[in-house]
Coordinates of C-alpha atoms in Angstrom, one line a residue:
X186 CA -265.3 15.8 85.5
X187 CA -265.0 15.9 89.5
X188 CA -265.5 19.0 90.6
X189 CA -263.0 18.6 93.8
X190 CA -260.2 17.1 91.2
X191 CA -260.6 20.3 89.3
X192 CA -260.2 22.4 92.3
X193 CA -256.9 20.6 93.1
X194 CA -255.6 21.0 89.9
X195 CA -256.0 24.6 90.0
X196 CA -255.6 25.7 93.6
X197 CA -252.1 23.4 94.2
X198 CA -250.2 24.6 91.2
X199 CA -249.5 27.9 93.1
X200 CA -249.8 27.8 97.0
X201 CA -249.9 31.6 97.1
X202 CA -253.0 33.7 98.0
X203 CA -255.4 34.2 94.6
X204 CA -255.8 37.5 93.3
X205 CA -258.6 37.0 90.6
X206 CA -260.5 39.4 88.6
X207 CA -263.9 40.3 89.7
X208 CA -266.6 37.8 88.3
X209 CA -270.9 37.7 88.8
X210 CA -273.3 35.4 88.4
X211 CA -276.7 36.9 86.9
X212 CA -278.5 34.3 87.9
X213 CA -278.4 30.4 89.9
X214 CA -281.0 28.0 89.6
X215 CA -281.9 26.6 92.9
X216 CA -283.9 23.6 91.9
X217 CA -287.9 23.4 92.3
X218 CA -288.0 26.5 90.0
X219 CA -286.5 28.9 91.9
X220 CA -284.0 31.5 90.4
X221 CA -282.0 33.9 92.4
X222 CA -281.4 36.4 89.4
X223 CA -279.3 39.4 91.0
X224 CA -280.5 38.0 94.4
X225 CA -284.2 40.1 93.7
X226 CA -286.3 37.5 91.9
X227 CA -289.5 36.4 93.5
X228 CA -290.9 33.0 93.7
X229 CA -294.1 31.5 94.7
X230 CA -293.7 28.6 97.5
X231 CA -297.0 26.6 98.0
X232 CA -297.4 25.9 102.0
X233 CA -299.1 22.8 102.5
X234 CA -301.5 23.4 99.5
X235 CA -303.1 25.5 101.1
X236 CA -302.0 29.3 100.7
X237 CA -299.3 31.0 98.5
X238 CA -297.0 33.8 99.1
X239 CA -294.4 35.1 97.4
X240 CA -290.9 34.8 99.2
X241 CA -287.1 36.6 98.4
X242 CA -284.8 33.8 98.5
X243 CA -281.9 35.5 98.9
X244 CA -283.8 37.0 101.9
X245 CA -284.4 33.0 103.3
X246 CA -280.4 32.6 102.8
X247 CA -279.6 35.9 105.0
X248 CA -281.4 35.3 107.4
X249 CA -280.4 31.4 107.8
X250 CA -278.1 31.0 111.3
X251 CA -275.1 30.3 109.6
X252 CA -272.6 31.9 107.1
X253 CA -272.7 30.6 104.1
X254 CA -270.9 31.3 100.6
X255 CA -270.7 30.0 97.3
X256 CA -267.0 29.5 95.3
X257 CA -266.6 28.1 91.7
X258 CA -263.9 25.9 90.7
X259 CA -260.9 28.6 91.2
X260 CA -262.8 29.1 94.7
X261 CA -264.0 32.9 93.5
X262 CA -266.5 34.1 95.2
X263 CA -270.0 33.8 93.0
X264 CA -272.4 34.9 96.2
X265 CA -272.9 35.7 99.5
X266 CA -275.7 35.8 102.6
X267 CA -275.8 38.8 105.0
X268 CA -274.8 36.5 107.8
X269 CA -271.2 36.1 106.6
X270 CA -271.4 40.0 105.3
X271 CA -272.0 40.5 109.0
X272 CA -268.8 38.1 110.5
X273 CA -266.2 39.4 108.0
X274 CA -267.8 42.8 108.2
X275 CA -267.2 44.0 104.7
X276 CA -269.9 45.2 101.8
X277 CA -271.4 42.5 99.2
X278 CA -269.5 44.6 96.5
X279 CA -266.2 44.2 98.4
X280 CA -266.5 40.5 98.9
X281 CA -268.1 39.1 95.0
X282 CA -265.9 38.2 92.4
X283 CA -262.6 37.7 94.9
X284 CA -260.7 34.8 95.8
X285 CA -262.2 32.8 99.8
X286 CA -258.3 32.7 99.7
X287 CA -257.9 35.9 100.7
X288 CA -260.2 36.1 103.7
X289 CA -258.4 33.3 105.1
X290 CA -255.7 34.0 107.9
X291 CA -252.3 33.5 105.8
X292 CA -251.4 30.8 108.9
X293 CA -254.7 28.8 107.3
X294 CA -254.1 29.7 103.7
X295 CA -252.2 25.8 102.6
X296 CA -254.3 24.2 104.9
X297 CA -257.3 25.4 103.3
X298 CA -255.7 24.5 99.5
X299 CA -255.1 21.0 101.2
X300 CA -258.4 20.6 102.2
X301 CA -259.7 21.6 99.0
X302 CA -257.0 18.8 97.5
X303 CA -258.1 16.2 99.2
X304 CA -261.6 17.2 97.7
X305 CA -262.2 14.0 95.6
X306 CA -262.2 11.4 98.5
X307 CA -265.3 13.6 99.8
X308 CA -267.6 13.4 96.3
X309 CA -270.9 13.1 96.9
X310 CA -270.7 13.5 100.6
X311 CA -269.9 17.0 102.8
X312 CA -266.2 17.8 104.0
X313 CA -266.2 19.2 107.4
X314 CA -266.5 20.3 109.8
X315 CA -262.9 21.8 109.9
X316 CA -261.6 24.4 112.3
X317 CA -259.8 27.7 110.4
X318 CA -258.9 31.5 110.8
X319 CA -260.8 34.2 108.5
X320 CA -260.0 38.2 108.7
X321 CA -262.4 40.9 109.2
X322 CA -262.3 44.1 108.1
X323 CA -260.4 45.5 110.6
X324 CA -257.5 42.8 110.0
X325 CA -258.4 40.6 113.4
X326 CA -258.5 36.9 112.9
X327 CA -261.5 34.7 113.8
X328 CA -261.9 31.1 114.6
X329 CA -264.8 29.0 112.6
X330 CA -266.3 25.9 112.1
X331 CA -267.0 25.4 108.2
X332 CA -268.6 23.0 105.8
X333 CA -268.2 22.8 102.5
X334 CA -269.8 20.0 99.6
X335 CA -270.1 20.3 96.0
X336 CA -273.1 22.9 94.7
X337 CA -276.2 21.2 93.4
X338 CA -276.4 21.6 89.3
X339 CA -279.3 23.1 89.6
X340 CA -277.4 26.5 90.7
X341 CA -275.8 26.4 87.7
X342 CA -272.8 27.0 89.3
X343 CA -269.7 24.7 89.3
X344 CA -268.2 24.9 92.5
X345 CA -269.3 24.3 96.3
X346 CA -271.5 26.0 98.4
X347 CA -269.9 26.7 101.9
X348 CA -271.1 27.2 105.6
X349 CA -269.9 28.5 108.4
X350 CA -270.5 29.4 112.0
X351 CA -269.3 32.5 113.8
X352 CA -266.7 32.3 116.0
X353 CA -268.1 31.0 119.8
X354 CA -266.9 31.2 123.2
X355 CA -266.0 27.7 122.9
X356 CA -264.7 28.3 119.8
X357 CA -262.2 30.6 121.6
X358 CA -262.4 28.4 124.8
X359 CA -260.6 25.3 122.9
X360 CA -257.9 27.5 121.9
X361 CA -257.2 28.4 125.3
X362 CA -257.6 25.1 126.6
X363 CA -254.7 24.2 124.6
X364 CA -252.6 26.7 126.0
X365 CA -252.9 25.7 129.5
X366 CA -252.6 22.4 128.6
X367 CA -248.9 23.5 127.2
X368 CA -248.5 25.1 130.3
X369 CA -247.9 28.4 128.5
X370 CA -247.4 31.1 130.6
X371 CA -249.9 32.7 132.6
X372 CA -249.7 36.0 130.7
X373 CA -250.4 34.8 127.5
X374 CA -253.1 31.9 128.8
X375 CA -254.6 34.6 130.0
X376 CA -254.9 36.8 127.2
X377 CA -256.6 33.6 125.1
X378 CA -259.0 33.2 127.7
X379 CA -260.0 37.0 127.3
X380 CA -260.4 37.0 123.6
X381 CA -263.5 35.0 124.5
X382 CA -265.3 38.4 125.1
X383 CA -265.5 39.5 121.3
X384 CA -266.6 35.7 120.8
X385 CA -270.8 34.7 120.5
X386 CA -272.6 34.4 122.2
X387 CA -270.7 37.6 124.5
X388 CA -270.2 39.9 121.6
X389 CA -268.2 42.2 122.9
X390 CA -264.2 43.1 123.7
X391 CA -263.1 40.9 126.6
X392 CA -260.3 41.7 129.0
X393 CA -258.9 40.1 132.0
X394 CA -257.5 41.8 135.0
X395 CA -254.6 39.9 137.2
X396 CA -254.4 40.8 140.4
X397 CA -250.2 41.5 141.2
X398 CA -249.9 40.7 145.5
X399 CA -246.6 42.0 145.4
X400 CA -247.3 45.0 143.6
X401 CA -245.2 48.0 144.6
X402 CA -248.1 50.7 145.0
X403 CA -252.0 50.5 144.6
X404 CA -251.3 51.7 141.0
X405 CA -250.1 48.5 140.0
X406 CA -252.4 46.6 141.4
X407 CA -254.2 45.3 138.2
X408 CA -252.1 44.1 135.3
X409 CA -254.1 43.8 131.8
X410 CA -254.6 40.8 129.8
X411 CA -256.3 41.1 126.4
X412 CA -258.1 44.4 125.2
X413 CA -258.1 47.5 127.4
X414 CA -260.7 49.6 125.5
X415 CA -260.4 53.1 127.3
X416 CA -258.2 55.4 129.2
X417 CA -255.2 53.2 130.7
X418 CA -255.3 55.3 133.9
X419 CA -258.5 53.6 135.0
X420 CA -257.0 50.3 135.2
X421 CA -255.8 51.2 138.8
X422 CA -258.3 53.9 139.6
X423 CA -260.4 53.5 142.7
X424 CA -263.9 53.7 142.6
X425 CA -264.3 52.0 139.2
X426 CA -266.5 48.6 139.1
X427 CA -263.5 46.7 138.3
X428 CA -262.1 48.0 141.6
X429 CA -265.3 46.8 143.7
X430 CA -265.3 44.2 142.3
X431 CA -261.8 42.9 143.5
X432 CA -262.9 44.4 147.1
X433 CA -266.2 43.4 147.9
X434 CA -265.8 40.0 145.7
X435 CA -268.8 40.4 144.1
X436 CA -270.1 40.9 140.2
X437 CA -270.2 44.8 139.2
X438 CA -271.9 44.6 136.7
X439 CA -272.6 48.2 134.5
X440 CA -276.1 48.0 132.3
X441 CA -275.4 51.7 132.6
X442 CA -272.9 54.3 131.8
X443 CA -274.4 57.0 132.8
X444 CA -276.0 55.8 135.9
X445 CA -275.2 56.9 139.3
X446 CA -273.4 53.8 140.2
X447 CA -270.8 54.4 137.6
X448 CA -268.0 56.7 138.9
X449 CA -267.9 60.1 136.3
X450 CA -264.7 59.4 134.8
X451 CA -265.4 55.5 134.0
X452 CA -268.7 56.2 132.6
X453 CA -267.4 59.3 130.2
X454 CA -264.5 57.2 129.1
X455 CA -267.3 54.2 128.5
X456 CA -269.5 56.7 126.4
X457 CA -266.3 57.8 124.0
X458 CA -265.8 54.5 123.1
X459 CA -269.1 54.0 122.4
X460 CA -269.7 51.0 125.1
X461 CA -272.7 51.7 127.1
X462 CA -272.3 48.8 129.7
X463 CA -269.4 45.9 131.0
X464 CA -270.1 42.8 132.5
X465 CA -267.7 42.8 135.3
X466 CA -266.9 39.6 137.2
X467 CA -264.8 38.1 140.0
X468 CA -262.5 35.4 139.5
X469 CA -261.5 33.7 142.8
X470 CA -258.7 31.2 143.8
X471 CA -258.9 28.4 146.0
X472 CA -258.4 30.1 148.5
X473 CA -261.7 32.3 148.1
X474 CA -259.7 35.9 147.0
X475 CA -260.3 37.2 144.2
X476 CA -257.0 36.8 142.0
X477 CA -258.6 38.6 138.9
X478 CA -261.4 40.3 137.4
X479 CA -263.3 39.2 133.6
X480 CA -264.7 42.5 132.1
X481 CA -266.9 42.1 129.2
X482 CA -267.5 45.4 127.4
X483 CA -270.6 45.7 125.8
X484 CA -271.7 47.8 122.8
X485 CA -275.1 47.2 123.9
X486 CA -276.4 47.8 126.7
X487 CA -278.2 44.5 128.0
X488 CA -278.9 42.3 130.8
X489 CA -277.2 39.2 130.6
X490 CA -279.1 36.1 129.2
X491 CA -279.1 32.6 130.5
X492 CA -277.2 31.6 127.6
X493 CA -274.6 34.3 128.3
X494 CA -274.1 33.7 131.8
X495 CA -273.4 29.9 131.2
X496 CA -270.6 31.0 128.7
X497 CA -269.2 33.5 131.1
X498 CA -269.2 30.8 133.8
X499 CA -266.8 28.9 131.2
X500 CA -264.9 31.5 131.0
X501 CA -264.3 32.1 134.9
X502 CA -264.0 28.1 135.1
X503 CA -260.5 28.3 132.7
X504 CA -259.4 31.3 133.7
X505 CA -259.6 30.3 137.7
X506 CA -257.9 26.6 136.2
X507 CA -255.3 28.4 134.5
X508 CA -254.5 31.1 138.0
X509 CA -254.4 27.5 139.8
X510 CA -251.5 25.9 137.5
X511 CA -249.8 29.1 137.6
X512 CA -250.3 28.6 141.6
X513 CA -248.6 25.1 141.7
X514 CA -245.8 25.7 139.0
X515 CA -244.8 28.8 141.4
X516 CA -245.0 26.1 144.3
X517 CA -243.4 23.6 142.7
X518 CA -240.4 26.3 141.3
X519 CA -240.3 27.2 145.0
X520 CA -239.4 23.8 146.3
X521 CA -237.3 22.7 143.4
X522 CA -235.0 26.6 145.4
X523 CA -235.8 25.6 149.0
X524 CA -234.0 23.1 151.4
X525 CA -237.1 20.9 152.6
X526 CA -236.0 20.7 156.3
X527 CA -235.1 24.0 156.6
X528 CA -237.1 26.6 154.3
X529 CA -234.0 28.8 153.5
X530 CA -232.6 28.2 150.1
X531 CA -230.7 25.2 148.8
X532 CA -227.7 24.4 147.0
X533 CA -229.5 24.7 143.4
X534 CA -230.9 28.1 144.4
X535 CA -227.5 29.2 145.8
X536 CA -225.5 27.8 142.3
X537 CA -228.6 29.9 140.0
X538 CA -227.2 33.1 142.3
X539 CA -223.3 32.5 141.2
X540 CA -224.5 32.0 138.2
X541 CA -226.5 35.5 137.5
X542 CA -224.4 37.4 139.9
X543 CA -223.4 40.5 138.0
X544 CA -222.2 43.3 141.2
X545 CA -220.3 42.0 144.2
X546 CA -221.4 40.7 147.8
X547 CA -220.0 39.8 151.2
X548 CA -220.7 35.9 152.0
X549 CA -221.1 34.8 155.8
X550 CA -220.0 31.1 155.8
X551 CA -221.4 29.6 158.8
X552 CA -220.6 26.4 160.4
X553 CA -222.7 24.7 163.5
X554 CA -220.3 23.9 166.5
X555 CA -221.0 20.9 168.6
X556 CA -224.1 19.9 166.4
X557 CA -222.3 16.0 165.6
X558 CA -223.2 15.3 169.5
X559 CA -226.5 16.0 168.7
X560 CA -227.2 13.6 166.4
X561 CA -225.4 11.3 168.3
X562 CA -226.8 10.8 171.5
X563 CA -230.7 12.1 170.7
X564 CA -230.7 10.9 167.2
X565 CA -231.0 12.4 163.5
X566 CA -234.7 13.5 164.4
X567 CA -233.2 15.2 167.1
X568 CA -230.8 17.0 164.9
X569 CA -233.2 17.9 161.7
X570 CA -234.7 19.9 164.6
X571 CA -232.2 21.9 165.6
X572 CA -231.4 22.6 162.1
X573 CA -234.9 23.8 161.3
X574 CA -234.7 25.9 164.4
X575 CA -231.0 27.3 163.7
X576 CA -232.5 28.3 160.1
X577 CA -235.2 30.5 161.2
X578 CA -232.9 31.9 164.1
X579 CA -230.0 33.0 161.3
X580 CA -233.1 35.0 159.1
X581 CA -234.5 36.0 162.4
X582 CA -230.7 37.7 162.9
X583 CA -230.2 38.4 159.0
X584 CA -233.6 40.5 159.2
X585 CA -234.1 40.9 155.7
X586 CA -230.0 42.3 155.4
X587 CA -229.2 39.0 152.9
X588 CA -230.5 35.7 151.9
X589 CA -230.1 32.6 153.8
X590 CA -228.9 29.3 152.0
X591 CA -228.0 26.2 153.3
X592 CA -224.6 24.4 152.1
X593 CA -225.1 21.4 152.9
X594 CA -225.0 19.2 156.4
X595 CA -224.7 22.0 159.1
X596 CA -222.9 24.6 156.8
X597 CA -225.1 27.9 156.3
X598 CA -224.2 30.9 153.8
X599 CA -225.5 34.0 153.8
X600 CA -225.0 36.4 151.0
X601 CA -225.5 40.3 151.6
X602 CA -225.9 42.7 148.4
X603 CA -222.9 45.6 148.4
X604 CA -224.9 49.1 149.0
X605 CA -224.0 52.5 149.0
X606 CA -223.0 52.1 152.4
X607 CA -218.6 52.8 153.0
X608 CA -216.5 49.8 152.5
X609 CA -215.4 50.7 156.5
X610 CA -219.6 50.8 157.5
X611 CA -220.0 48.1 155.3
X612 CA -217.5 45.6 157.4
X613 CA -218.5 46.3 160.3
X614 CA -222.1 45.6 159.6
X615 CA -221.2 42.0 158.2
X616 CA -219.0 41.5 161.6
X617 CA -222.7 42.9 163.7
X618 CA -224.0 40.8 161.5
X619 CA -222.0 37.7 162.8
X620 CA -222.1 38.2 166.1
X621 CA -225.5 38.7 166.1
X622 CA -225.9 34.5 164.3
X623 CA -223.4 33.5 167.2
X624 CA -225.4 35.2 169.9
X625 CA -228.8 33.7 168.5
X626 CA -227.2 30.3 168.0
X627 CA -225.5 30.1 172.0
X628 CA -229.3 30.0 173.1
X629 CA -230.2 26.6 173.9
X630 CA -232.5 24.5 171.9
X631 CA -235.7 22.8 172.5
X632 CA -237.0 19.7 170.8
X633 CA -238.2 16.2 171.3
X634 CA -237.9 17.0 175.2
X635 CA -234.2 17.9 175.4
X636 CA -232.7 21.2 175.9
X637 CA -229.4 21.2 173.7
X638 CA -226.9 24.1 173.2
X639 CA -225.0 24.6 169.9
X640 CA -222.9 27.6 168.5
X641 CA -221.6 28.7 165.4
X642 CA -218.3 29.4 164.0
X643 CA -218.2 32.0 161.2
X644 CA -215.7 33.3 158.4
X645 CA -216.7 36.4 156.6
X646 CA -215.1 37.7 153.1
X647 CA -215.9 41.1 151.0
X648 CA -217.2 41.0 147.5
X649 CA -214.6 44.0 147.0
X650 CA -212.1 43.6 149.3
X651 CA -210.4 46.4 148.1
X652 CA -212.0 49.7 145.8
X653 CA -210.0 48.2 142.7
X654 CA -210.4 44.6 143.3
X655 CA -214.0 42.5 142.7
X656 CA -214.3 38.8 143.6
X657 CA -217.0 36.9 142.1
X658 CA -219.7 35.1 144.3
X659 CA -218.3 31.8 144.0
X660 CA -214.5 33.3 145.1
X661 CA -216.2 35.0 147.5
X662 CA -217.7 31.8 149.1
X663 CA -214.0 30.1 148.7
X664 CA -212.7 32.8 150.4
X665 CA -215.2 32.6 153.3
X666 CA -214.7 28.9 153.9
X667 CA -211.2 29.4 154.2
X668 CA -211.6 32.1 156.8
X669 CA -214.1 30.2 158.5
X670 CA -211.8 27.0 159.1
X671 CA -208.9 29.7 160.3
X672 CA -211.4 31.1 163.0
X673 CA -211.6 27.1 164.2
X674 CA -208.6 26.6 164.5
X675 CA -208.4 29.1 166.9
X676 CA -211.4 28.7 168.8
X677 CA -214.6 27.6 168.4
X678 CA -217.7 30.4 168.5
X679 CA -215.3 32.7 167.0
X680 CA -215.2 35.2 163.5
X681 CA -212.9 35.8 161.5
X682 CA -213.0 38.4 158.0
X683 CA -210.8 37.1 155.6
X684 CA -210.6 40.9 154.4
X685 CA -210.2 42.9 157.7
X686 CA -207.4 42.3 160.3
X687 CA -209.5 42.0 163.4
X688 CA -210.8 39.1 164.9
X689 CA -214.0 39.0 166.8
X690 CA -214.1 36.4 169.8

């Protein structure tokens, strides 16, 4: 009978996880006369016909590289190596006589039962290698690499011996790599990257910390991506290596706890967790700033290995990759808001603030007065000039008091959040406001060698024109158009409020 066409038969009847009864196998006959009976029986291996000793194969199997298990035909585990004790972290009494099924992550469960399915087109040949999730012992899913083909009959076993590999940095890195290939966001990118810390050959709990430049206070400086092993309050203390890091740009790493270098309160909190040392490492932008910081906590306190630092190197590589697309889709966001010629925002940023607008504000609707000569006798270069120039001058007047968008053409809106100023204070601030633009716009222009002069008719309308009354940002716009075509028609350079009864000239 094919071995893999029984397993099929008796794994796809029920896709659910196997719960099996507790089975042992007293003794598998490796072939060449060796026995593993209980795992203790000793065997004589002839080297080179020349001198004898006796050897424990079970201790030859534990202390192979590699995981590696044996399942019979219902895929029960029949035997073990110390190796995959070690990954899974579990006792050989906890792990004998139970289903693989059930150290598999539930995502990987039916793919596992298909592989196993698809068994007979692999007779006689190994399956593999295929990539899947185990648990642990403290519930945390691994990647592996694994290998399966059918056990020898000299074990005396029906079933197939299995190996696998521990989870790798690369491993872990592949994972990631697919995330910022989706362009997932940077958060959770980030977090994949640092699960490459508790990956071989690192070995430890990885974290990530993002630098925030806009962050309100020093104490949100560092936002945390992945594991955070100790007291939360140190992710934005000074004095920590993480924090030296980030200002000298330069690896901090701790070999340490206790040492001098180590400020008192990191290296306490290090000792209670039982983590002796942390590789701590820059990550740096394009630009050459550090935009976050790798830690690697340690549970052993060791200087980094060749080996080690080439993985960590991977790591940084990704991780800087992934800060860089995050870095253009912000850039790219930002253009697809902002009018090219000007800066200010454009007509699609303007509709996305209509849309989410949820309290009231006062619209300044501006339109350019004699800017058509412009373009008319010094030419459309001329006049993308002076409409670069009038778009810095309105913010310049605006001075952070409301955003600046441009209509379209030479129309300019500018749209101020209601504060707990009066509704009296707050009109008369959006008419200061107004005549401020007009008085910044009168002053002539300079480009392409001709001194122009421009100016600026405005109409002005209240988010809440009256305490019981709220127009939304779109009326509110209407309105100010409307009162900015009645302050033409009586004179140009002129404001008028839609909501107030005098008129500035």
């Amino acid at each position: 009978m094919k071995l893999w066409s029984q397993t099929a038969s008796r794994l796809v009847a029920s896709r659910t996880r196997l719960k099996v009864d507790r089975c042992h196998v007293d003794a598998m006959t490796m072939g060449n006369g060796m026995k593993l009976t209980g795992g203790q029986t000793l065997v004589a291996v002839e080297n080179t016909g020349k001198q004898q000793f006796e050897a424990n194969p079970s201790l030859l199997l534990d202390v192979m590289p590699v995981a590696m298990f044996v399942i019979d035909t219902a895929a029960n585990i029949v035997f073990v190596n110390e190796r995959l004790l070690g990954m899974i972290g579990r006792e050989r009494s906890t792990v004998l006589g139970r289903s693989a099924m059930e150290f598999i992550d539930d995502r990987d469960v039916d793919f596992a039962i298909d592989l196993l399915a698809n068994g007979p087109d692999f007779d006689g040949t190994v399956m593999g290698p295929s990539r899947i999730r185990y648990v642990d012992s403290a519930g945390v899913s691994h990647f592996t690499q694994f290998w399966s083909y059918e056990a020898p009959a000299e074990l005396g076993v029906a079933g197939y011996v299995v190996t696998l590999t521990p989870e790798s940095v690369r491993d872990v890195l592949a994972t990631a790599v697919t995330s910022v290939a989706s362009d997932e966001p940077l958060d959770r990118t980030l977090a994949a990257i640092a699960m490459c810390g508790r990956a071989m050959p690192l070995d430890g709990i990885g974290c990530i910390l993002l630098v925030e430049p806009g962050a309100p206070t020093d104490q949100d400086l560092f936002r945390v991506m992945g594991e955070w092993p100790i007291d939360a309050d140190l992710v934005n203390a000074h004095d920590t290596p993480w924090r030296r890091c980030l200002t000298r740009n330069e690896t901090q790493d701790v070999l340490d706890a206790t040492s001098s270098d180590v400020d008192a309160r990191t290296g306490a909190e290090m000792a209670m967790a039982q983590l002796p040392a942390a590789w701590v490492r820059p990550i740096v932008d394009g630009s050459g700033n550090v935009a976050a910081v790798l830690i690697v906590w340690r549970r052993i306190s060791v200087v980094v290995s060749p080996n080690q630092e080439q993985h960590i190197t991977d790591v940084i590589r990704l991780a800087r990759l992934a800060l860089e697309q995050a870095d253009c889709r912000s850039e790219l966001e930002l253009a697809a808001r902002r009018d090219a010629l000007t800066g200010v925002g454009n007509r699609t940023s303007l509709n996305d603030r209509i849309e989410s607008a949820r309290t009231p504000s006062s619209v300044l609707f501006i339109d350019l007065d004699r800017f058509k000569a412009v373009n008319d006798t010094y030419g459309h270069a001329a006049g993308d000039e002076v409409l670069a120039q009038t778009a810095r001058r309105i913010a310049t007047a605006v001075r952070g008091g409301g955003d600046v968008y441009r209509a379209g053409g030479d129309e300019f809106i500018v749209v101020c959040d209601h504060g707990s100023e009066s509704d009296q204070d707050r009109e008369r601030g959006l008419l200061a406001l107004a005549e401020r633009i007009i008085k910044h716009l009168r002053a002539p222009f300079d480009c392409l060698d001709h001194r122009v002069r421009i100016g600026a008719t405005i109409g002005i309308a209240s988010g809440r024109p009256h305490p019981e009354v709220a127009r939304s940002l779109e009326d509110t716009i209407l309105v100010a158009d409307r009162a900015m075509y009645a302050a033409k028609e009586r004179a140009r350079g002129t404001i008028h409020h839609a909501d107030v009864v005098i008129h500035a000239n």
